């Protein structure tokens, strides 16, 4: 089902209320947070379709919240601010925001721009579905070399990524440590099989694969989907 959730992070309650009113009238579900940390926590708990984020917040600044969110999630963000200089705009966009609206704003314009971004985002997501596959709670987008756990981007090194893909593409197949070393690190690799153990432990934790990426004692590892 289409995600119609909007998260408003704005410390000025009257402005948050106006946005909530406007977007709800258009059929969106709106949640409001009044500090950066509260907003970040809400976005992590229940990733919205779009975030409207105020620049000046009492605790964590909007630009930092934006960076924290875009590091972990792919959700579009519109920055709201009373400032309007070109430098600020560039800074806001560099932090990962998709658009930038200055206050005072026209509610209809905010809604129109939000719709445009949501459409663009849905399209991009649709296009990348061609080379993506789902394994339980994980979504792999091969072109991006990215793995998502629910909507959270799993932060993997290139070797961890290759190793994880190898397991996901061969469910229930047992791999010996030597076979994995050969396959992922190549025959020239001079390290020992403990390298494999360390990498397996890391991807187990990062991709939440406890009980799925299992040790086969005396042999190696296998991925058992649940
Ligand atoms: Ca503010």
mmCIF file of C-alpha atoms and ligand atoms in Angstrom:
data_model
loop_
_atom_site.group_PDB
_atom_site.id
_atom_site.type_symbol
_atom_site.label_atom_id
_atom_site.label_comp_id
_atom_site.label_asym_id
_atom_site.label_seq_id
_atom_site.Cartn_x
_atom_site.Cartn_y
_atom_site.Cartn_z
ATOM 1 C CA UNK A 1 0.000 0.000 0.000
ATOM 2 C CA UNK A 2 1.176 3.485 -0.788
ATOM 3 C CA UNK A 3 2.863 5.245 2.082
ATOM 4 C CA UNK A 4 1.029 8.534 2.654
ATOM 5 C CA UNK A 5 2.748 9.480 5.878
ATOM 6 C CA UNK A 6 4.276 12.921 6.254
ATOM 7 C CA UNK A 7 6.493 13.821 9.168
ATOM 8 C CA UNK A 8 6.662 17.508 10.104
ATOM 9 C CA UNK A 9 9.646 18.496 12.254
ATOM 10 C CA UNK A 10 9.035 22.083 13.277
ATOM 11 C CA UNK A 11 9.315 23.750 16.690
ATOM 12 C CA UNK A 12 6.825 26.535 15.951
ATOM 13 C CA UNK A 13 3.553 24.843 16.730
ATOM 14 C CA UNK A 14 1.321 27.185 14.679
ATOM 15 C CA UNK A 15 3.374 26.402 11.556
ATOM 16 C CA UNK A 16 3.357 22.671 12.298
ATOM 17 C CA UNK A 17 -0.424 22.885 12.772
ATOM 18 C CA UNK A 18 -0.943 24.639 9.433
ATOM 19 C CA UNK A 19 1.116 21.994 7.613
ATOM 20 C CA UNK A 20 -0.706 19.186 9.396
ATOM 21 C CA UNK A 21 -4.072 20.691 8.516
ATOM 22 C CA UNK A 22 -3.115 21.260 4.865
ATOM 23 C CA UNK A 23 -1.671 17.828 4.208
ATOM 24 C CA UNK A 24 -4.409 15.981 6.079
ATOM 25 C CA UNK A 25 -6.968 17.731 3.925
ATOM 26 C CA UNK A 26 -5.153 16.250 0.925
ATOM 27 C CA UNK A 27 -5.453 12.742 2.343
ATOM 28 C CA UNK A 28 -2.017 12.398 3.930
ATOM 29 C CA UNK A 29 -1.419 11.166 7.454
ATOM 30 C CA UNK A 30 0.643 13.709 9.335
ATOM 31 C CA UNK A 31 2.766 13.373 12.452
ATOM 32 C CA UNK A 32 4.447 16.364 14.089
ATOM 33 C CA UNK A 33 7.658 16.521 16.088
ATOM 34 C CA UNK A 34 8.796 19.705 17.811
ATOM 35 C CA UNK A 35 12.492 18.989 18.261
ATOM 36 C CA UNK A 36 15.187 17.487 16.036
ATOM 37 C CA UNK A 37 15.802 14.478 18.243
ATOM 38 C CA UNK A 38 12.109 13.725 18.595
ATOM 39 C CA UNK A 39 11.711 13.985 14.816
ATOM 40 C CA UNK A 40 14.671 11.751 14.121
ATOM 41 C CA UNK A 41 13.353 9.114 16.536
ATOM 42 C CA UNK A 42 9.910 9.227 14.936
ATOM 43 C CA UNK A 43 11.364 8.910 11.424
ATOM 44 C CA UNK A 44 13.389 5.858 12.488
ATOM 45 C CA UNK A 45 10.470 4.204 14.218
ATOM 46 C CA UNK A 46 8.076 4.609 11.327
ATOM 47 C CA UNK A 47 9.736 5.855 8.119
ATOM 48 C CA UNK A 48 7.456 8.427 6.482
ATOM 49 C CA UNK A 49 6.998 9.013 2.744
ATOM 50 C CA UNK A 50 8.299 12.561 3.127
ATOM 51 C CA UNK A 51 9.791 14.799 5.808
ATOM 52 C CA UNK A 52 9.148 18.530 6.146
ATOM 53 C CA UNK A 53 12.047 19.743 8.193
ATOM 54 C CA UNK A 54 12.561 23.149 9.792
ATOM 55 C CA UNK A 55 16.046 24.630 9.562
ATOM 56 C CA UNK A 56 16.165 26.166 13.054
ATOM 57 C CA UNK A 57 15.273 23.697 15.774
ATOM 58 C CA UNK A 58 15.927 24.030 19.502
ATOM 59 C CA UNK A 59 18.205 21.009 19.868
ATOM 60 C CA UNK A 60 19.719 19.419 16.749
ATOM 61 C CA UNK A 61 19.739 21.781 13.760
ATOM 62 C CA UNK A 62 17.630 20.888 10.738
ATOM 63 C CA UNK A 63 20.679 20.442 8.508
ATOM 64 C CA UNK A 64 22.131 17.878 10.920
ATOM 65 C CA UNK A 65 18.822 16.041 11.241
ATOM 66 C CA UNK A 66 18.705 15.954 7.447
ATOM 67 C CA UNK A 67 22.166 14.447 7.251
ATOM 68 C CA UNK A 68 21.373 11.877 9.949
ATOM 69 C CA UNK A 69 18.244 10.801 8.090
ATOM 70 C CA UNK A 70 19.750 10.614 4.607
ATOM 71 C CA UNK A 71 22.706 8.593 5.890
ATOM 72 C CA UNK A 72 20.366 5.841 6.931
ATOM 73 C CA UNK A 73 17.201 6.107 4.905
ATOM 74 C CA UNK A 74 16.065 6.983 1.446
ATOM 75 C CA UNK A 75 13.240 9.354 2.240
ATOM 76 C CA UNK A 76 12.720 12.715 0.533
ATOM 77 C CA UNK A 77 13.186 15.786 2.705
ATOM 78 C CA UNK A 78 11.977 19.344 2.195
ATOM 79 C CA UNK A 79 13.755 21.940 4.302
ATOM 80 C CA UNK A 80 11.700 24.850 5.640
ATOM 81 C CA UNK A 81 13.417 28.004 6.679
ATOM 82 C CA UNK A 82 13.036 31.685 7.318
ATOM 83 C CA UNK A 83 16.411 32.218 5.747
ATOM 84 C CA UNK A 84 16.555 32.596 2.012
ATOM 85 C CA UNK A 85 20.038 33.379 0.849
ATOM 86 C CA UNK A 86 21.564 31.407 -1.997
ATOM 87 C CA UNK A 87 24.365 30.120 0.244
ATOM 88 C CA UNK A 88 21.893 28.704 2.743
ATOM 89 C CA UNK A 89 19.961 27.060 -0.034
ATOM 90 C CA UNK A 90 23.038 25.354 -1.401
ATOM 91 C CA UNK A 91 24.077 24.275 2.072
ATOM 92 C CA UNK A 92 20.634 22.846 2.690
ATOM 93 C CA UNK A 93 20.664 20.903 -0.563
ATOM 94 C CA UNK A 94 24.191 19.628 0.013
ATOM 95 C CA UNK A 95 23.095 18.167 3.315
ATOM 96 C CA UNK A 96 20.826 15.846 1.332
ATOM 97 C CA UNK A 97 17.540 17.781 1.231
ATOM 98 C CA UNK A 98 15.516 17.354 -1.959
ATOM 99 C CA UNK A 99 13.943 20.780 -1.903
ATOM 100 C CA UNK A 100 13.944 23.978 0.037
ATOM 101 C CA UNK A 101 11.047 26.270 0.878
ATOM 102 C CA UNK A 102 11.348 29.648 2.555
ATOM 103 C CA UNK A 103 8.939 30.972 5.160
ATOM 104 C CA UNK A 104 6.450 32.486 4.985
ATOM 105 C CA UNK A 105 5.198 29.912 2.530
ATOM 106 C CA UNK A 106 2.039 29.360 0.575
ATOM 107 C CA UNK A 107 0.520 26.109 1.831
ATOM 108 C CA UNK A 108 -0.619 25.132 -1.671
ATOM 109 C CA UNK A 109 2.910 25.537 -2.952
ATOM 110 C CA UNK A 110 4.334 23.317 -0.222
ATOM 111 C CA UNK A 111 1.779 20.623 -1.045
ATOM 112 C CA UNK A 112 2.442 20.917 -4.791
ATOM 113 C CA UNK A 113 6.190 20.617 -4.305
ATOM 114 C CA UNK A 114 5.762 17.706 -1.926
ATOM 115 C CA UNK A 115 3.665 15.892 -4.516
ATOM 116 C CA UNK A 116 6.264 16.511 -7.226
ATOM 117 C CA UNK A 117 9.020 15.088 -5.058
ATOM 118 C CA UNK A 118 6.939 12.093 -4.022
ATOM 119 C CA UNK A 119 6.186 11.313 -7.686
ATOM 120 C CA UNK A 120 9.846 11.621 -8.634
ATOM 121 C CA UNK A 121 10.803 9.437 -5.730
ATOM 122 C CA UNK A 122 8.226 6.742 -6.527
ATOM 123 C CA UNK A 123 9.443 6.700 -10.114
ATOM 124 C CA UNK A 124 13.067 6.302 -9.082
ATOM 125 C CA UNK A 125 12.107 3.550 -6.695
ATOM 126 C CA UNK A 126 10.123 1.800 -9.428
ATOM 127 C CA UNK A 127 13.034 2.004 -11.866
ATOM 128 C CA UNK A 128 15.452 0.515 -9.404
ATOM 129 C CA UNK A 129 13.147 -2.393 -8.699
ATOM 130 C CA UNK A 130 14.314 -4.073 -11.918
ATOM 131 C CA UNK A 131 17.640 -5.075 -10.482
ATOM 132 C CA UNK A 132 16.548 -5.533 -6.915
ATOM 133 C CA UNK A 133 15.458 -8.604 -5.053
ATOM 134 C CA UNK A 134 13.953 -9.281 -1.665
ATOM 135 C CA UNK A 135 15.213 -11.850 0.837
ATOM 136 C CA UNK A 136 13.018 -11.857 3.923
ATOM 137 C CA UNK A 137 13.528 -8.526 5.661
ATOM 138 C CA UNK A 138 16.316 -7.499 3.261
ATOM 139 C CA UNK A 139 16.050 -5.736 -0.088
ATOM 140 C CA UNK A 140 19.090 -5.797 -2.348
ATOM 141 C CA UNK A 141 19.523 -3.175 -5.073
ATOM 142 C CA UNK A 142 22.408 -4.565 -7.090
ATOM 143 C CA UNK A 143 22.993 -1.537 -9.279
ATOM 144 C CA UNK A 144 23.486 0.586 -6.162
ATOM 145 C CA UNK A 145 25.400 -2.151 -4.336
ATOM 146 C CA UNK A 146 22.987 -1.455 -1.511
ATOM 147 C CA UNK A 147 21.154 -3.609 0.957
ATOM 148 C CA UNK A 148 18.165 -2.270 2.845
ATOM 149 C CA UNK A 149 16.892 -3.723 6.088
ATOM 150 C CA UNK A 150 13.234 -2.606 6.023
ATOM 151 C CA UNK A 151 13.864 0.967 4.839
ATOM 152 C CA UNK A 152 17.214 1.383 6.553
ATOM 153 C CA UNK A 153 20.346 1.301 4.454
ATOM 154 C CA UNK A 154 22.733 -1.333 5.814
ATOM 155 C CA UNK A 155 26.196 0.166 6.015
ATOM 156 C CA UNK A 156 28.410 -2.533 4.447
ATOM 157 C CA UNK A 157 31.998 -2.556 3.222
ATOM 158 C CA UNK A 158 32.467 -3.882 -0.354
ATOM 159 C CA UNK A 159 33.646 -7.286 0.926
ATOM 160 C CA UNK A 160 30.788 -7.535 3.401
ATOM 161 C CA UNK A 161 28.395 -6.734 0.573
ATOM 162 C CA UNK A 162 29.842 -9.415 -1.717
ATOM 163 C CA UNK A 163 29.789 -11.978 1.049
ATOM 164 C CA UNK A 164 26.206 -11.194 1.972
ATOM 165 C CA UNK A 165 25.064 -11.394 -1.673
ATOM 166 C CA UNK A 166 26.798 -14.752 -2.040
ATOM 167 C CA UNK A 167 24.781 -16.145 0.879
ATOM 168 C CA UNK A 168 21.488 -14.547 -0.139
ATOM 169 C CA UNK A 169 21.734 -15.897 -3.687
ATOM 170 C CA UNK A 170 22.461 -19.450 -2.508
ATOM 171 C CA UNK A 171 20.056 -20.169 0.315
ATOM 172 C CA UNK A 172 20.774 -23.290 2.345
ATOM 173 C CA UNK A 173 24.011 -23.954 0.475
ATOM 174 C CA UNK A 174 26.922 -24.607 2.840
ATOM 175 C CA UNK A 175 30.087 -22.648 2.057
ATOM 176 C CA UNK A 176 33.420 -23.591 3.550
ATOM 177 C CA UNK A 177 35.630 -20.773 4.792
ATOM 178 C CA UNK A 178 38.211 -21.614 2.125
ATOM 179 C CA UNK A 179 35.623 -21.517 -0.647
ATOM 180 C CA UNK A 180 34.453 -18.100 0.554
ATOM 181 C CA UNK A 181 38.016 -16.835 0.754
ATOM 182 C CA UNK A 182 38.631 -17.968 -2.812
ATOM 183 C CA UNK A 183 35.398 -16.556 -4.089
ATOM 184 C CA UNK A 184 35.301 -13.195 -2.333
ATOM 185 C CA UNK A 185 38.945 -12.434 -1.619
ATOM 186 C CA UNK A 186 40.574 -14.341 -4.479
ATOM 187 C CA UNK A 187 43.324 -16.931 -4.525
ATOM 188 C CA UNK A 188 46.039 -14.347 -3.938
ATOM 189 C CA UNK A 189 44.669 -13.352 -0.557
ATOM 190 C CA UNK A 190 47.244 -14.074 2.126
ATOM 191 C CA UNK A 191 45.068 -13.714 5.229
ATOM 192 C CA UNK A 192 43.541 -16.666 7.036
ATOM 193 C CA UNK A 193 40.043 -18.063 7.362
ATOM 194 C CA UNK A 194 39.391 -15.969 10.464
ATOM 195 C CA UNK A 195 38.826 -13.085 8.052
ATOM 196 C CA UNK A 196 35.702 -14.917 6.909
ATOM 197 C CA UNK A 197 34.516 -15.413 10.489
ATOM 198 C CA UNK A 198 34.929 -11.739 11.290
ATOM 199 C CA UNK A 199 33.058 -10.665 8.164
ATOM 200 C CA UNK A 200 30.253 -13.139 8.791
ATOM 201 C CA UNK A 201 29.867 -11.842 12.357
ATOM 202 C CA UNK A 202 29.670 -8.297 11.078
ATOM 203 C CA UNK A 203 27.061 -8.904 8.393
ATOM 204 C CA UNK A 204 25.048 -11.032 10.802
ATOM 205 C CA UNK A 205 24.839 -8.054 13.121
ATOM 206 C CA UNK A 206 24.488 -5.286 10.535
ATOM 207 C CA UNK A 207 21.836 -7.039 8.436
ATOM 208 C CA UNK A 208 20.066 -8.562 11.463
ATOM 209 C CA UNK A 209 20.659 -12.141 10.309
ATOM 210 C CA UNK A 210 20.930 -13.840 13.701
ATOM 211 C CA UNK A 211 19.564 -17.347 13.351
ATOM 212 C CA UNK A 212 19.586 -17.078 9.551
ATOM 213 C CA UNK A 213 23.270 -16.858 8.750
ATOM 214 C CA UNK A 214 24.228 -19.988 10.629
ATOM 215 C CA UNK A 215 27.469 -21.722 11.473
ATOM 216 C CA UNK A 216 27.766 -25.311 10.258
ATOM 217 C CA UNK A 217 30.212 -26.695 12.788
ATOM 218 C CA UNK A 218 33.431 -27.999 11.347
ATOM 219 C CA UNK A 219 32.402 -26.945 7.844
ATOM 220 C CA UNK A 220 31.482 -23.298 7.345
ATOM 221 C CA UNK A 221 28.355 -21.205 6.979
ATOM 222 C CA UNK A 222 24.999 -21.216 5.302
ATOM 223 C CA UNK A 223 22.088 -18.843 4.905
ATOM 224 C CA UNK A 224 18.738 -20.228 6.021
ATOM 225 C CA UNK A 225 15.834 -17.927 5.089
ATOM 226 C CA UNK A 226 13.028 -17.713 7.639
HETATM 227 CA CA1 LIG B 1 12.174 26.954 13.982
#
